[in-house]
Amino acid sequence: MVALKDGIQSADAIMRLAEAGVIKPETPFASDQVQPASLDLRLGRRVYRVRASFLPGRNHTVRDRLEQLSFHEIDLSVGAILETGSVYIAELQEGLALPEDLSAAANPKSSTGRIDVFTRVITDRSQEFDTIGAGYTGPLYAEISPRTFPVLVRTGTRLSQLRLRKGEVRLSDAELYTLHQRERVVTSAEPSIQDGVAVSVDLAGFGSDRLVGYRAKRHTGLVDVDKPGSCRISDFWEPLHADTSRTLILDPGQFYILASKEAVHVPPDYAAEMVPFDPLVGEFRVHYAGFFDPGFGHAAAGGEGARAVLEVRSRDVPFILEDGQIVGRLVYERMAERPQVLYGADAGSNYQAQGLKLSKHFR
């Protein structure tokens, strides 16, 4: 058995866990699949179009539910187009055999969220999405629902990522405040720290044209998830520029890419996660939670001044966002050990030192 310290497990620990059979990949990991504090999950051979999203419940496997809810099976070995408005369940190449003191959590990869593909990991007998309890043994599946752009995926495509956790290692507000005093986790003079550190939206604009974000176009072509730089920005996005009011009206059903006003810093001994802000403060949400690896925004890893990119939707009614309005919070957790390679330092990182940036698919 692999000896693990309390904390979020690093890339080195992930590799040791795979060697010990705790992580069970069908094929060897790709060279860039293991991140500083997470593991990318690869689509397997088959995906199923289903009637509706579901959780299997404590008495059923995912396969049980697929027999009831699946319309048809699609072979991913030759590639497949997943259409907007449909729900799919895909096999994943990675399975788990977790010990009783190790749990896991999943989230969409950054590039997945930025093309508005809603994806969640589910397990046999699960009652929650993206949460894998300690001791779970079995396969993993991904629920996939493209919301704005149809996408082309195939066996090996990576839409989700997995984080492994031992113990209760989330920082309390007092601990987070102390960390901020020492390491400055956001560039706010007086950060709001309550169940995490607040992140606000920048509507003042970037550059000479005061670009504040992008609104996704409807009825576009498809995005090949595995081909960076293959899509023209103008074919998929409408740029948005600041006006004197420094506000933005969110239209229901529209998808927006915006950026945080604060630069974000994740010190090397910590990992962070973006969680949506309390929906009671307004009819909007940061659409996807997201992992921030150790070293994001870290000056020594080339990331000083990195903003958080925000994937935003209004709910059922138009909603006015104002410059500096809080839209999310970052929670921080301790790493079990410092990763040998930080985010942005030879780790194949696409978004280090980012400002307002679309996904890697657009040029």
Short mmCIF file of C-alpha atoms in Angstrom, two decimals:
data_model
loop_
_atom_site.label_atom_id
_atom_site.label_comp_id
_atom_site.label_asym_id
_atom_site.label_seq_id
_atom_site.Cartn_x
_atom_site.Cartn_y
_atom_site.Cartn_z
CA MET A 1 0.00 0.00 0.00
CA VAL A 2 1.20 3.51 -0.83
CA ALA A 3 1.96 5.65 2.23
CA LEU A 4 0.19 8.98 1.84
CA LYS A 5 0.23 12.19 3.85
CA ASP A 6 -2.90 14.21 4.50
CA GLY A 7 -3.63 16.69 1.73
CA ILE A 8 -4.30 16.93 -1.99
CA GLN A 9 -2.13 14.33 -3.67
CA SER A 10 0.56 15.54 -6.06
CA ALA A 11 1.56 14.24 -9.47
CA ASP A 12 4.22 12.04 -7.90
CA ALA A 13 1.67 10.45 -5.56
CA ILE A 14 -0.75 9.94 -8.46
CA MET A 15 1.91 7.98 -10.33
CA ARG A 16 2.63 5.87 -7.24
CA LEU A 17 -1.08 5.19 -6.79
CA ALA A 18 -1.35 4.05 -10.39
CA GLU A 19 1.59 1.70 -9.94
CA ALA A 20 -0.08 0.27 -6.83
CA GLY A 21 -3.39 -0.32 -8.64
CA VAL A 22 -5.36 2.36 -6.79
CA ILE A 23 -5.85 4.10 -10.15
CA LYS A 24 -6.59 1.62 -12.92
CA PRO A 25 -6.00 3.00 -16.43
CA GLU A 26 -6.96 0.79 -19.37
CA THR A 27 -3.89 2.03 -21.23
CA PRO A 28 -0.73 3.75 -19.94
CA PHE A 29 -1.03 7.42 -19.06
CA ALA A 30 -0.24 9.94 -21.76
CA SER A 31 2.93 11.92 -21.14
CA ASP A 32 1.05 15.09 -20.18
CA GLN A 33 -1.97 13.50 -18.48
CA VAL A 34 -0.83 13.90 -14.87
CA GLN A 35 -1.00 17.52 -13.69
CA PRO A 36 0.68 18.98 -10.56
CA ALA A 37 -2.37 18.17 -8.39
CA SER A 38 -4.80 16.33 -10.65
CA LEU A 39 -5.22 13.62 -13.24
CA ASP A 40 -6.89 14.17 -16.60
CA LEU A 41 -9.55 11.55 -17.34
CA ARG A 42 -9.77 10.09 -20.85
CA LEU A 43 -12.89 9.05 -22.72
CA GLY A 44 -13.10 5.33 -23.39
CA ARG A 45 -14.44 3.36 -26.33
CA ARG A 46 -18.16 4.05 -26.03
CA VAL A 47 -20.56 6.86 -25.30
CA TYR A 48 -24.33 6.55 -24.90
CA ARG A 49 -26.96 9.13 -25.73
CA VAL A 50 -29.51 9.08 -22.92
CA ARG A 51 -32.96 10.50 -22.29
CA ALA A 52 -31.93 12.60 -19.32
CA SER A 53 -29.24 13.23 -16.76
CA PHE A 54 -29.33 10.81 -13.84
CA LEU A 55 -27.63 9.56 -10.72
CA PRO A 56 -27.68 5.77 -10.29
CA GLY A 57 -28.55 5.83 -6.57
CA ARG A 58 -27.10 3.60 -3.89
CA ASN A 59 -28.65 0.38 -5.21
CA HIS A 60 -27.75 0.64 -8.89
CA THR A 61 -24.76 0.75 -11.19
CA VAL A 62 -24.41 3.19 -14.06
CA ARG A 63 -24.76 0.22 -16.41
CA ASP A 64 -28.16 -0.58 -14.85
CA ARG A 65 -29.39 2.93 -15.63
CA LEU A 66 -27.97 2.90 -19.14
CA GLU A 67 -30.04 -0.19 -19.94
CA GLN A 68 -33.14 1.80 -18.97
CA LEU A 69 -32.30 5.24 -20.36
CA SER A 70 -29.96 4.82 -23.31
CA PHE A 71 -31.17 5.65 -26.82
CA HIS A 72 -28.15 4.30 -28.62
CA GLU A 73 -24.46 3.47 -28.29
CA ILE A 74 -21.79 5.43 -30.20
CA ASP A 75 -18.32 4.17 -31.08
CA LEU A 76 -15.74 6.73 -30.02
CA SER A 77 -12.78 4.98 -31.61
CA VAL A 78 -13.58 6.69 -34.91
CA GLY A 79 -14.70 9.98 -33.35
CA ALA A 80 -18.22 11.27 -32.76
CA ILE A 81 -20.05 14.59 -32.80
CA LEU A 82 -21.89 15.35 -29.57
CA GLU A 83 -24.76 17.72 -30.27
CA THR A 84 -25.94 20.66 -28.21
CA GLY A 85 -28.95 20.06 -26.00
CA SER A 86 -28.33 16.32 -25.73
CA VAL A 87 -27.05 14.31 -22.78
CA TYR A 88 -24.42 11.61 -23.14
CA ILE A 89 -22.77 9.13 -20.78
CA ALA A 90 -19.25 8.09 -21.72
CA GLU A 91 -17.06 5.34 -20.39
CA LEU A 92 -13.77 6.59 -18.99
CA GLN A 93 -10.46 4.80 -19.34
CA GLU A 94 -9.58 5.28 -15.68
CA GLY A 95 -11.11 3.26 -12.87
CA LEU A 96 -10.44 3.38 -9.13
CA ALA A 97 -9.82 1.10 -6.18
CA LEU A 98 -9.55 3.69 -3.41
CA PRO A 99 -8.42 2.79 0.11
CA GLU A 100 -10.70 3.70 2.99
CA ASP A 101 -8.81 6.92 3.76
CA LEU A 102 -8.64 8.34 0.24
CA SER A 103 -11.46 10.15 -1.59
CA ALA A 104 -11.64 11.94 -4.92
CA ALA A 105 -13.39 14.86 -6.59
CA ALA A 106 -13.79 15.72 -10.26
CA ASN A 107 -14.27 18.91 -12.24
CA PRO A 108 -14.29 19.93 -15.89
CA LYS A 109 -10.91 20.84 -17.33
CA SER A 110 -10.44 24.56 -17.96
CA SER A 111 -10.72 24.16 -21.72
CA THR A 112 -13.94 22.15 -21.32
CA GLY A 113 -15.67 24.85 -19.34
CA ARG A 114 -14.57 27.57 -21.73
CA ILE A 115 -16.37 25.91 -24.65
CA ASP A 116 -19.52 25.46 -22.53
CA VAL A 117 -19.46 21.68 -22.37
CA PHE A 118 -21.19 20.64 -19.16
CA THR A 119 -19.52 17.50 -17.84
CA ARG A 120 -19.70 15.64 -14.53
CA VAL A 121 -18.18 12.38 -13.34
CA ILE A 122 -20.45 9.67 -11.95
CA THR A 123 -19.76 6.31 -10.33
CA ASP A 124 -21.71 3.18 -9.59
CA ARG A 125 -24.19 3.60 -6.70
CA SER A 126 -23.44 7.31 -6.46
CA GLN A 127 -25.85 9.89 -5.08
CA GLU A 128 -23.72 12.94 -5.97
CA PHE A 129 -21.96 14.15 -9.08
CA ASP A 130 -18.20 14.69 -9.12
CA THR A 131 -17.79 13.25 -5.61
CA ILE A 132 -16.15 9.87 -5.14
CA GLY A 133 -16.24 8.53 -1.62
CA ALA A 134 -13.31 6.97 0.20
CA GLY A 135 -13.04 3.25 -0.50
CA TYR A 136 -14.83 3.35 -3.87
CA THR A 137 -13.87 0.54 -6.22
CA GLY A 138 -15.23 0.51 -9.73
CA PRO A 139 -15.43 2.26 -13.09
CA LEU A 140 -15.83 5.96 -13.80
CA TYR A 141 -18.20 7.56 -16.30
CA ALA A 142 -18.62 11.10 -17.59
CA GLU A 143 -21.94 12.80 -18.21
CA ILE A 144 -21.45 15.19 -21.14
CA SER A 145 -23.85 17.84 -22.38
CA PRO A 146 -22.63 20.46 -24.88
CA ARG A 147 -24.58 23.67 -24.24
CA THR A 148 -23.44 26.10 -26.94
CA PHE A 149 -21.13 24.47 -29.49
CA PRO A 150 -21.36 20.93 -30.90
CA VAL A 151 -18.09 19.13 -30.19
CA LEU A 152 -16.08 16.38 -31.84
CA VAL A 153 -14.59 13.90 -29.36
CA ARG A 154 -12.93 10.50 -29.57
CA THR A 155 -11.37 7.79 -27.44
CA GLY A 156 -8.67 9.52 -25.40
CA THR A 157 -10.29 12.98 -25.36
CA ARG A 158 -9.94 14.61 -21.95
CA LEU A 159 -12.86 16.65 -20.65
CA SER A 160 -12.62 16.10 -16.88
CA GLN A 161 -9.94 15.93 -14.23
CA LEU A 162 -9.69 14.13 -10.91
CA ARG A 163 -8.23 15.31 -7.62
CA LEU A 164 -7.36 12.86 -4.81
CA ARG A 165 -7.69 13.93 -1.19
CA LYS A 166 -6.65 12.39 2.14
CA GLY A 167 -8.02 13.95 5.30
CA GLU A 168 -9.79 17.26 5.92
CA VAL A 169 -7.35 19.79 4.51
CA ARG A 170 -9.43 22.78 3.45
CA LEU A 171 -8.19 26.02 4.99
CA SER A 172 -10.46 27.80 7.42
CA ASP A 173 -11.12 31.48 6.86
CA ALA A 174 -8.59 32.33 9.57
CA GLU A 175 -5.95 30.11 7.96
CA LEU A 176 -6.72 31.56 4.55
CA TYR A 177 -6.35 35.09 5.89
CA THR A 178 -2.95 34.17 7.36
CA LEU A 179 -1.91 32.65 4.03
CA HIS A 180 -3.02 35.81 2.22
CA GLN A 181 -0.99 37.97 4.59
CA ARG A 182 2.07 35.85 3.84
CA GLU A 183 1.62 34.96 0.14
CA ARG A 184 -1.08 37.37 -1.17
CA VAL A 185 -3.49 34.95 -2.82
CA VAL A 186 -5.42 37.72 -4.63
CA THR A 187 -4.39 41.26 -5.57
CA SER A 188 -7.13 42.90 -3.55
CA ALA A 189 -6.13 45.40 -0.88
CA GLU A 190 -8.96 44.23 1.39
CA PRO A 191 -10.09 40.78 0.21
CA SER A 192 -13.45 39.41 1.27
CA ILE A 193 -12.72 36.12 3.02
CA GLN A 194 -15.81 34.16 3.97
CA ASP A 195 -16.01 30.48 3.03
CA GLY A 196 -13.08 31.22 0.70
CA VAL A 197 -11.64 34.39 -0.83
CA ALA A 198 -13.93 36.44 -3.06
CA VAL A 199 -13.29 36.90 -6.78
CA SER A 200 -15.00 39.77 -8.61
CA VAL A 201 -15.62 40.50 -12.28
CA ASP A 202 -13.66 43.03 -14.34
CA LEU A 203 -15.90 45.19 -16.53
CA ALA A 204 -13.45 48.08 -16.86
CA GLY A 205 -11.85 46.37 -19.83
CA PHE A 206 -8.49 45.12 -21.07
CA GLY A 207 -6.25 46.86 -23.57
CA SER A 208 -6.81 49.95 -25.66
CA ASP A 209 -10.20 48.71 -26.87
CA ARG A 210 -11.34 47.95 -23.31
CA LEU A 211 -12.37 44.38 -24.05
CA VAL A 212 -14.37 42.94 -21.15
CA GLY A 213 -15.30 39.53 -22.51
CA TYR A 214 -16.98 37.44 -25.16
CA ARG A 215 -20.52 36.29 -25.78
CA ALA A 216 -20.91 32.97 -27.57
CA LYS A 217 -22.63 32.96 -30.94
CA ARG A 218 -25.44 30.55 -31.69
CA HIS A 219 -25.62 28.04 -34.58
CA THR A 220 -21.89 27.78 -35.08
CA GLY A 221 -19.69 25.06 -36.51
CA LEU A 222 -18.29 22.34 -34.29
CA VAL A 223 -15.24 22.42 -32.03
CA ASP A 224 -12.78 19.54 -32.28
CA VAL A 225 -11.80 19.21 -28.64
CA ASP A 226 -8.41 17.69 -29.48
CA LYS A 227 -7.27 20.35 -31.97
CA PRO A 228 -5.93 23.55 -30.38
CA GLY A 229 -6.02 26.63 -32.56
CA SER A 230 -8.41 25.08 -35.08
CA CYS A 231 -11.29 27.58 -34.74
CA ARG A 232 -11.45 31.28 -35.63
CA ILE A 233 -12.61 33.47 -32.76
CA SER A 234 -14.87 35.50 -35.05
CA ASP A 235 -16.81 32.39 -36.10
CA PHE A 236 -17.78 31.52 -32.54
CA TRP A 237 -17.61 34.64 -30.35
CA GLU A 238 -18.84 38.21 -30.24
CA PRO A 239 -16.42 40.54 -28.39
CA LEU A 240 -17.83 42.79 -25.67
CA HIS A 241 -16.34 46.17 -24.78
CA ALA A 242 -16.66 48.36 -21.71
CA ASP A 243 -18.92 51.38 -21.71
CA THR A 244 -19.09 54.29 -19.32
CA SER A 245 -21.51 52.46 -17.01
CA ARG A 246 -19.09 49.54 -16.50
CA THR A 247 -22.02 47.15 -16.44
CA LEU A 248 -23.07 44.16 -18.52
CA ILE A 249 -26.60 42.81 -18.95
CA LEU A 250 -26.56 39.02 -18.99
CA ASP A 251 -29.19 37.59 -21.32
CA PRO A 252 -30.86 34.34 -20.20
CA GLY A 253 -29.52 31.33 -22.06
CA GLN A 254 -26.41 33.15 -23.28
CA PHE A 255 -22.89 32.06 -22.40
CA TYR A 256 -20.16 34.58 -21.52
CA ILE A 257 -16.42 34.47 -20.98
CA LEU A 258 -15.28 37.20 -18.58
CA ALA A 259 -12.26 37.68 -16.31
CA SER A 260 -11.65 38.40 -12.67
CA LYS A 261 -10.60 41.85 -11.51
CA GLU A 262 -8.10 40.28 -9.15
CA ALA A 263 -4.98 38.41 -10.17
CA VAL A 264 -5.01 35.01 -8.47
CA HIS A 265 -2.10 33.24 -6.82
CA VAL A 266 -1.95 29.61 -5.71
CA PRO A 267 1.27 29.08 -3.73
CA PRO A 268 3.23 25.86 -4.40
CA ASP A 269 2.12 24.09 -1.22
CA TYR A 270 -1.59 24.63 -1.88
CA ALA A 271 -4.30 23.83 -4.40
CA ALA A 272 -7.44 25.89 -4.99
CA GLU A 273 -10.91 25.47 -6.42
CA MET A 274 -13.36 28.04 -7.73
CA VAL A 275 -16.86 27.60 -6.33
CA PRO A 276 -19.93 29.52 -7.54
CA PHE A 277 -20.98 32.49 -5.50
CA ASP A 278 -24.17 32.24 -3.47
CA PRO A 279 -27.03 32.32 -6.02
CA LEU A 280 -29.16 34.27 -3.55
CA VAL A 281 -27.20 37.43 -4.42
CA GLY A 282 -28.32 37.44 -8.03
CA GLU A 283 -29.77 35.51 -10.94
CA PHE A 284 -26.44 34.39 -12.36
CA ARG A 285 -23.69 31.93 -11.61
CA VAL A 286 -20.16 31.13 -12.56
CA HIS A 287 -21.19 28.17 -14.66
CA TYR A 288 -18.41 25.74 -13.85
CA ALA A 289 -16.39 25.16 -10.76
CA GLY A 290 -12.71 24.70 -11.53
CA PHE A 291 -9.41 23.44 -10.17
CA PHE A 292 -6.39 25.73 -9.83
CA ASP A 293 -3.15 23.80 -9.55
CA PRO A 294 -0.18 24.69 -7.30
CA GLY A 295 1.83 27.43 -8.95
CA PHE A 296 -1.04 29.11 -10.82
CA GLY A 297 -0.20 32.81 -10.82
CA HIS A 298 3.08 32.10 -9.02
CA ALA A 299 5.79 34.54 -10.09
CA ALA A 300 8.56 31.91 -9.96
CA ALA A 301 6.57 29.76 -12.41
CA GLY A 302 5.99 32.63 -14.85
CA GLY A 303 2.45 33.34 -13.77
CA GLU A 304 2.50 36.69 -11.99
CA GLY A 305 -0.69 38.61 -12.72
CA ALA A 306 -2.82 35.63 -13.79
CA ARG A 307 -6.55 36.33 -13.78
CA ALA A 308 -9.29 33.77 -13.22
CA VAL A 309 -11.38 33.31 -16.35
CA LEU A 310 -15.10 33.19 -15.57
CA GLU A 311 -17.69 31.18 -17.45
CA VAL A 312 -20.92 32.98 -16.67
CA ARG A 313 -24.62 32.38 -17.35
CA SER A 314 -27.72 34.22 -16.29
CA ARG A 315 -30.50 32.06 -14.95
CA ASP A 316 -34.10 32.76 -15.94
CA VAL A 317 -34.16 36.55 -16.20
CA PRO A 318 -31.79 39.24 -17.51
CA PHE A 319 -29.32 40.32 -14.84
CA ILE A 320 -27.01 43.33 -14.63
CA LEU A 321 -23.42 42.65 -13.59
CA GLU A 322 -21.40 45.60 -12.31
CA ASP A 323 -17.66 46.12 -12.38
CA GLY A 324 -16.16 44.67 -9.19
CA GLN A 325 -19.20 42.56 -8.32
CA ILE A 326 -18.35 39.32 -6.52
CA VAL A 327 -19.07 36.32 -8.74
CA GLY A 328 -17.22 33.44 -7.09
CA ARG A 329 -14.95 32.32 -4.30
CA LEU A 330 -11.70 30.42 -4.20
CA VAL A 331 -11.23 27.79 -1.53
CA TYR A 332 -7.72 26.63 -0.74
CA GLU A 333 -6.49 23.23 0.43
CA ARG A 334 -3.10 22.00 1.58
CA MET A 335 -1.05 19.80 -0.66
CA ALA A 336 0.23 16.55 0.83
CA GLU A 337 3.59 17.44 -0.70
CA ARG A 338 4.91 20.17 -2.97
CA PRO A 339 4.77 19.04 -6.62
CA GLN A 340 8.14 18.69 -8.33
CA VAL A 341 6.74 20.62 -11.31
CA LEU A 342 4.42 23.58 -10.74
CA TYR A 343 1.63 24.77 -13.00
CA GLY A 344 3.20 26.78 -15.79
CA ALA A 345 6.71 25.42 -15.27
CA ASP A 346 7.19 22.86 -18.05
CA ALA A 347 3.80 21.36 -17.22
CA GLY A 348 2.08 21.95 -20.56
CA SER A 349 0.00 24.72 -18.99
CA ASN A 350 -2.15 26.70 -21.42
CA TYR A 351 -3.40 29.43 -19.11
CA GLN A 352 -0.50 30.56 -16.94
CA ALA A 353 -0.11 34.37 -16.77
CA GLN A 354 -3.47 34.70 -18.53
CA GLY A 355 -5.63 37.78 -18.73
CA LEU A 356 -8.93 37.48 -20.56
CA LYS A 357 -8.40 34.32 -22.59
CA LEU A 358 -10.64 31.98 -24.57
CA SER A 359 -9.96 28.27 -24.64
CA LYS A 360 -6.94 26.93 -26.50
CA HIS A 361 -9.17 25.90 -29.44
CA PHE A 362 -9.54 29.47 -30.74
CA ARG A 363 -7.11 31.61 -32.70
#
